[in-house]
PDB file of C-alpha atoms in Angstrom:
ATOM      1  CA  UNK A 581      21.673 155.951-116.596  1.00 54.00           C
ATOM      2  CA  UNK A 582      21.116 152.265-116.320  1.00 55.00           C
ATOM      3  CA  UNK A 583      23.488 152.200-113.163  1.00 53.00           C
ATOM      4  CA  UNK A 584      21.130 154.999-111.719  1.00 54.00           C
ATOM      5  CA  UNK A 585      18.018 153.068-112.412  1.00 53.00           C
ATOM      6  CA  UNK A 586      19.395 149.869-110.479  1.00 50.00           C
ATOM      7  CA  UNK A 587      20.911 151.551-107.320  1.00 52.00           C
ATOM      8  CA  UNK A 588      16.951 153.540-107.361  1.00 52.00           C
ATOM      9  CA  UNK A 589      15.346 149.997-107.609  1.00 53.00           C
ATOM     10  CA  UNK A 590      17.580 148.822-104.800  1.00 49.00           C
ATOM     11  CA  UNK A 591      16.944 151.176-102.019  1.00 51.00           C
ATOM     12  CA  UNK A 592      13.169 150.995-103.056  1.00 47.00           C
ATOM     13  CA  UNK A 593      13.172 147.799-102.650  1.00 46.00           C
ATOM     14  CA  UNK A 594      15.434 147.606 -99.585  1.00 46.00           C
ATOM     15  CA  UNK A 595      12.689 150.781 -98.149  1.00 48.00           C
ATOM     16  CA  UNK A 596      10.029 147.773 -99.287  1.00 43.00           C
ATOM     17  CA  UNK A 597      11.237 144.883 -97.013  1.00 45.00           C
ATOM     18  CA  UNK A 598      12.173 146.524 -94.388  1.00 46.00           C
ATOM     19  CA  UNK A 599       8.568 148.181 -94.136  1.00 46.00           C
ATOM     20  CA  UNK A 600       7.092 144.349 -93.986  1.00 48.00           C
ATOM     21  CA  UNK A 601       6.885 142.978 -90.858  1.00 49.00           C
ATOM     22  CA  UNK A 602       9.688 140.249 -89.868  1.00 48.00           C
ATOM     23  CA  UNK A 603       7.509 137.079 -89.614  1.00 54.00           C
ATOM     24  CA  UNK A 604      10.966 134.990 -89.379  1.00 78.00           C
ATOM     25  CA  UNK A 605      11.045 134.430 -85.317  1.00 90.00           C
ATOM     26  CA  UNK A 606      11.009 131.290 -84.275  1.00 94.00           C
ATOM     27  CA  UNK A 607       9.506 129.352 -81.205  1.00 94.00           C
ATOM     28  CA  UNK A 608      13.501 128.259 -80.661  1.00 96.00           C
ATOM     29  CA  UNK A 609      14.387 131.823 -80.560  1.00 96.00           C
ATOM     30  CA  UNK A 610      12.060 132.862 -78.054  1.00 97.00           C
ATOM     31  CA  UNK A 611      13.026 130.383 -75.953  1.00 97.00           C
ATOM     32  CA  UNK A 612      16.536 130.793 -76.154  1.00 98.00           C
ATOM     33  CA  UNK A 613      15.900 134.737 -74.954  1.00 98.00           C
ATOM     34  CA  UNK A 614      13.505 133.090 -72.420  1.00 98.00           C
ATOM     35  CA  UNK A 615      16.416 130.846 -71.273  1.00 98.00           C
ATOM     36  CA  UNK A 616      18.611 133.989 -70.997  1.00 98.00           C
ATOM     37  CA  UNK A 617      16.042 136.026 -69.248  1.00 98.00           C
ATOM     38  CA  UNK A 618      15.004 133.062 -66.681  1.00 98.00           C
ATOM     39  CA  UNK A 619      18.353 132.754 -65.801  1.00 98.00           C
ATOM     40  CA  UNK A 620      19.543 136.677 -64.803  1.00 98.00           C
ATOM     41  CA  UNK A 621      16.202 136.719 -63.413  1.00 98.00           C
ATOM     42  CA  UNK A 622      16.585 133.325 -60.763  1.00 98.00           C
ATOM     43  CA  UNK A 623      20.016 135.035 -60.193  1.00 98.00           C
ATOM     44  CA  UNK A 624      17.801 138.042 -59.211  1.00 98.00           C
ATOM     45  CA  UNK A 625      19.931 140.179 -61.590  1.00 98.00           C
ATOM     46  CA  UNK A 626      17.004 142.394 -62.654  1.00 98.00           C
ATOM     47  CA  UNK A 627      18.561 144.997 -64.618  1.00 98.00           C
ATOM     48  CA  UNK A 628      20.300 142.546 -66.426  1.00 98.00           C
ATOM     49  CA  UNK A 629      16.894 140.413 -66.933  1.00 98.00           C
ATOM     50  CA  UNK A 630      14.975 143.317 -68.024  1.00 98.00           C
ATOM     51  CA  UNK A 631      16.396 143.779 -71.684  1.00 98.00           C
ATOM     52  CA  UNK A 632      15.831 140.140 -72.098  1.00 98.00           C
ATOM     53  CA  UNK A 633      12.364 140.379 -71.221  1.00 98.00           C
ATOM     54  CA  UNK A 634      11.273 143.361 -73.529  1.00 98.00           C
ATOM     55  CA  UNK A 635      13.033 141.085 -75.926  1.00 98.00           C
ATOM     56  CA  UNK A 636      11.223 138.317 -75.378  1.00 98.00           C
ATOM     57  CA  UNK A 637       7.595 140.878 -75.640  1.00 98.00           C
ATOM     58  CA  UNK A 638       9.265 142.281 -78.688  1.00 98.00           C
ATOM     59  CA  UNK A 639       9.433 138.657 -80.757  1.00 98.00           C
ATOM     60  CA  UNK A 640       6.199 137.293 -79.266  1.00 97.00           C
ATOM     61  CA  UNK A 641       4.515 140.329 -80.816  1.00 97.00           C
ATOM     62  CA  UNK A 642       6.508 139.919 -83.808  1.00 97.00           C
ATOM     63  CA  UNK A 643       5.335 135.895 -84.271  1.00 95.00           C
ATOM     64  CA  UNK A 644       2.216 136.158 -82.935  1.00 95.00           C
ATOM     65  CA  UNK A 645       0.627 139.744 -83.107  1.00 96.00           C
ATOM     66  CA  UNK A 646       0.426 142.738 -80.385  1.00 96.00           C
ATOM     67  CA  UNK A 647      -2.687 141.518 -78.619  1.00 96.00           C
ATOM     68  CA  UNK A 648      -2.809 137.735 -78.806  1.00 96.00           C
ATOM     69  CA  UNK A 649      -2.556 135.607 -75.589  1.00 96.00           C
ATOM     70  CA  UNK A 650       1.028 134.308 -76.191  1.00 96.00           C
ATOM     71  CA  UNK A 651       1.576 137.932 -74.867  1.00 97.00           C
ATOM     72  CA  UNK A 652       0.362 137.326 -71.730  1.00 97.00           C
ATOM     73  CA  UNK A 653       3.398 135.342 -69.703  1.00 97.00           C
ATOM     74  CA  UNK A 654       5.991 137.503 -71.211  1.00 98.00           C
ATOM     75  CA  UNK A 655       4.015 140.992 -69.977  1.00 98.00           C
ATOM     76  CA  UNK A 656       3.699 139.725 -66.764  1.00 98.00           C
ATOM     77  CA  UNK A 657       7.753 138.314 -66.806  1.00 98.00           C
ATOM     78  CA  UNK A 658       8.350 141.916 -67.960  1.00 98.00           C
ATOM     79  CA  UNK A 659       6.146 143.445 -65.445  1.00 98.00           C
ATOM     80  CA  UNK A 660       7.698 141.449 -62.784  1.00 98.00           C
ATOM     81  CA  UNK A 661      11.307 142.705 -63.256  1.00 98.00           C
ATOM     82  CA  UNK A 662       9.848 146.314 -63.277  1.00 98.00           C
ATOM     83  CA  UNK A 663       7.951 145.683 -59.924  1.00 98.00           C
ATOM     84  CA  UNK A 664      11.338 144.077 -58.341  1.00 98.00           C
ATOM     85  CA  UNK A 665      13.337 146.838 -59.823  1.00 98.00           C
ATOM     86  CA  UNK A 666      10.661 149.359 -57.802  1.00 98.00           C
ATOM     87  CA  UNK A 667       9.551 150.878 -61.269  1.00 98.00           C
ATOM     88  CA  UNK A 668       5.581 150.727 -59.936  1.00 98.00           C
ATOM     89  CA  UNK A 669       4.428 152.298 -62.869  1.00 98.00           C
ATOM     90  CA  UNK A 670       5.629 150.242 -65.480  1.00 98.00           C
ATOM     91  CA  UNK A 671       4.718 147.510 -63.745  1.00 98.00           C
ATOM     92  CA  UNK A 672       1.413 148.201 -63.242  1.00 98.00           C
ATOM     93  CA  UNK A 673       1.398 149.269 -66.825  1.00 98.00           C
ATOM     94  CA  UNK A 674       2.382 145.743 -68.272  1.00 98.00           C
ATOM     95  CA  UNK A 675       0.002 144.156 -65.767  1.00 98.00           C
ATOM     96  CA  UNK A 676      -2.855 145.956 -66.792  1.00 98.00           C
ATOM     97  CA  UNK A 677      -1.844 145.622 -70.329  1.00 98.00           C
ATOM     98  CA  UNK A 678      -1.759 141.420 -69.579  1.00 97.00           C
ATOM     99  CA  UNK A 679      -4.911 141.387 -68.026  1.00 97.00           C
ATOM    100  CA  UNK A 680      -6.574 143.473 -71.220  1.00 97.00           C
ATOM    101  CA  UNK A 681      -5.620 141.245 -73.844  1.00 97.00           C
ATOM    102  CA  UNK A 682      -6.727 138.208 -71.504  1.00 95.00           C
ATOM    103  CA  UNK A 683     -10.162 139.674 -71.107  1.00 93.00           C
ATOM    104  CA  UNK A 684     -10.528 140.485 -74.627  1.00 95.00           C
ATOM    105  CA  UNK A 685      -9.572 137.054 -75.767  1.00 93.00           C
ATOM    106  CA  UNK A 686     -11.273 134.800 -73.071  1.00 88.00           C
ATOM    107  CA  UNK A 687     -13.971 134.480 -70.088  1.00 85.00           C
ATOM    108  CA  UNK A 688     -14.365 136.941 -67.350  1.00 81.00           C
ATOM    109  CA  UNK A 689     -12.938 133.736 -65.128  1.00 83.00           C
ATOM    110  CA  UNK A 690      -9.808 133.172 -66.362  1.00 91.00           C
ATOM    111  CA  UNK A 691      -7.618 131.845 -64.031  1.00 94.00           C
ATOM    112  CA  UNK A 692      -5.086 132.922 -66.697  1.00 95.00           C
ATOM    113  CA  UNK A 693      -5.927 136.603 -64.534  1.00 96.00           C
ATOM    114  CA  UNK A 694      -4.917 135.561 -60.822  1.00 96.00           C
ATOM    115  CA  UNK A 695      -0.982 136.270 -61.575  1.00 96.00           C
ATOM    116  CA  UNK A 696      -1.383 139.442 -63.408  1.00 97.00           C
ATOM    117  CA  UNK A 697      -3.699 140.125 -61.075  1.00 98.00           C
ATOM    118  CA  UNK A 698      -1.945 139.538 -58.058  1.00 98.00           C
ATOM    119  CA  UNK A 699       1.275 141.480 -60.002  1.00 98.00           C
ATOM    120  CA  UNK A 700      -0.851 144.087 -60.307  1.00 98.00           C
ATOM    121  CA  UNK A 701      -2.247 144.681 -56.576  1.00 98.00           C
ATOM    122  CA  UNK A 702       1.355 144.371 -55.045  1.00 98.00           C
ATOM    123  CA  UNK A 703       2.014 146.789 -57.627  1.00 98.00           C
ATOM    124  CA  UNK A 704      -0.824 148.903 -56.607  1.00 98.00           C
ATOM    125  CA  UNK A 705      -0.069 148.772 -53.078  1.00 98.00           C
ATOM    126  CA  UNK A 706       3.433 149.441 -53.711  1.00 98.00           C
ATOM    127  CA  UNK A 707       3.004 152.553 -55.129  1.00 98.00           C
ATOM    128  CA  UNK A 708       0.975 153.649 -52.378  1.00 98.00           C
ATOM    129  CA  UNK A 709      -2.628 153.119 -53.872  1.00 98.00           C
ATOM    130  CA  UNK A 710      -4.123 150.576 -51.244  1.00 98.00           C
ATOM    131  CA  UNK A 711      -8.046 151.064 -52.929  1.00 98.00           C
ATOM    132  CA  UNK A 712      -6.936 149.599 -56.450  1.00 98.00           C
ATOM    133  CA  UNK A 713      -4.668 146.945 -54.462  1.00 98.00           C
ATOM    134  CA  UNK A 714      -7.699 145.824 -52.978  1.00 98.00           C
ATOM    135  CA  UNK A 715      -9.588 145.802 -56.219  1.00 98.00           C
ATOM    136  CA  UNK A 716      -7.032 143.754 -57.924  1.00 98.00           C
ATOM    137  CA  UNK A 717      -5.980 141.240 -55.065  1.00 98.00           C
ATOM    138  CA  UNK A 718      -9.447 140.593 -54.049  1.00 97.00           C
ATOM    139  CA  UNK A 719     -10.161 140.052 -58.082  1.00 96.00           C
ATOM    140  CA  UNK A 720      -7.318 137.497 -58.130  1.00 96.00           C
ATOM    141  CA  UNK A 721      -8.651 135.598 -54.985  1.00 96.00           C
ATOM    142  CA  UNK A 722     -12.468 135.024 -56.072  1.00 95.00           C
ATOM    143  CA  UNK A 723     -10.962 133.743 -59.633  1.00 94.00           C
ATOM    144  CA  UNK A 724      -8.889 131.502 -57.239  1.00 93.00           C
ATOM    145  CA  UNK A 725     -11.743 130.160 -54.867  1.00 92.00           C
ATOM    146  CA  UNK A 726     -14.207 129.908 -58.050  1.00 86.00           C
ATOM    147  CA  UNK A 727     -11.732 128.044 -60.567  1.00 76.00           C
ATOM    148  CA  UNK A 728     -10.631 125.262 -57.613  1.00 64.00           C
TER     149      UNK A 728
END
């Protein structure tokens, strides 16, 4: 009986952690991945980069939260490989995602916006949609003129 007891308080405990979320990445780690990733992606080995780079989203969420602006360079490194890899729409979706948590979390001119931005109009026109290319490219250019 006792036996029973322990191996119940051991899987409800081992259900317990693993429901808590993993608070254990480091700023080393990330930049190990982003070592790894930078490095198939300047080798313009895209498939190979893209793992690396949902990795790297993965433990930036992880340290810092799923819509905090550490998010934003890693999104649009993700988006990036998707665009070069012709996958418009998942481009365009981490784009837009990038440029939401930037405009929740600071000022409507953010030049923090002009490479998602940009990512996202060559996306846009890409995929055949000139009208939101336009939207997004011109968007990125007046942040440009009005932050130099």
């Amino acid at each position: 009986m006792a036996t029973r007891k322990s191996h119940l308080w051991l899987g409800a405990t081992a259900i317990l952690f693993a429901a808590l979320p993993c608070f254990a990445v480091t700023e080393a780690e990330r930049l190990e991945v982003y070592k790894e990733f930078l490095s198939q992606f300047e080798a313009r080995k895209y498939a190979e980069a893209q793992p690396l780079a949902e990795k790297l989203v993965s433990l930036t969420e992880t340290q810092y939260g799923p819509e905090e602006l550490p998010l934003i360079t890693p999104l649009a490194n993700l988006a990036t490989v998707h665009y070069k890899q012709g996958n418009y729409p998942a481009a365009i979706e981490n784009y837009q995602r990038s440029l939401r948590i930037l405009q929740s979390k600071s000022t409507i001119g953010d030049e923090q916006q002009i490479i998602p931005l940009h990512g996202l109009g060559v996306s846009f026109l890409a995929a055949n949609d000139p009208e939101w290319a336009v939207v997004a490219l011109k968007r990125a250019a007046d942040i440009s003129r009005n932050t130099k």
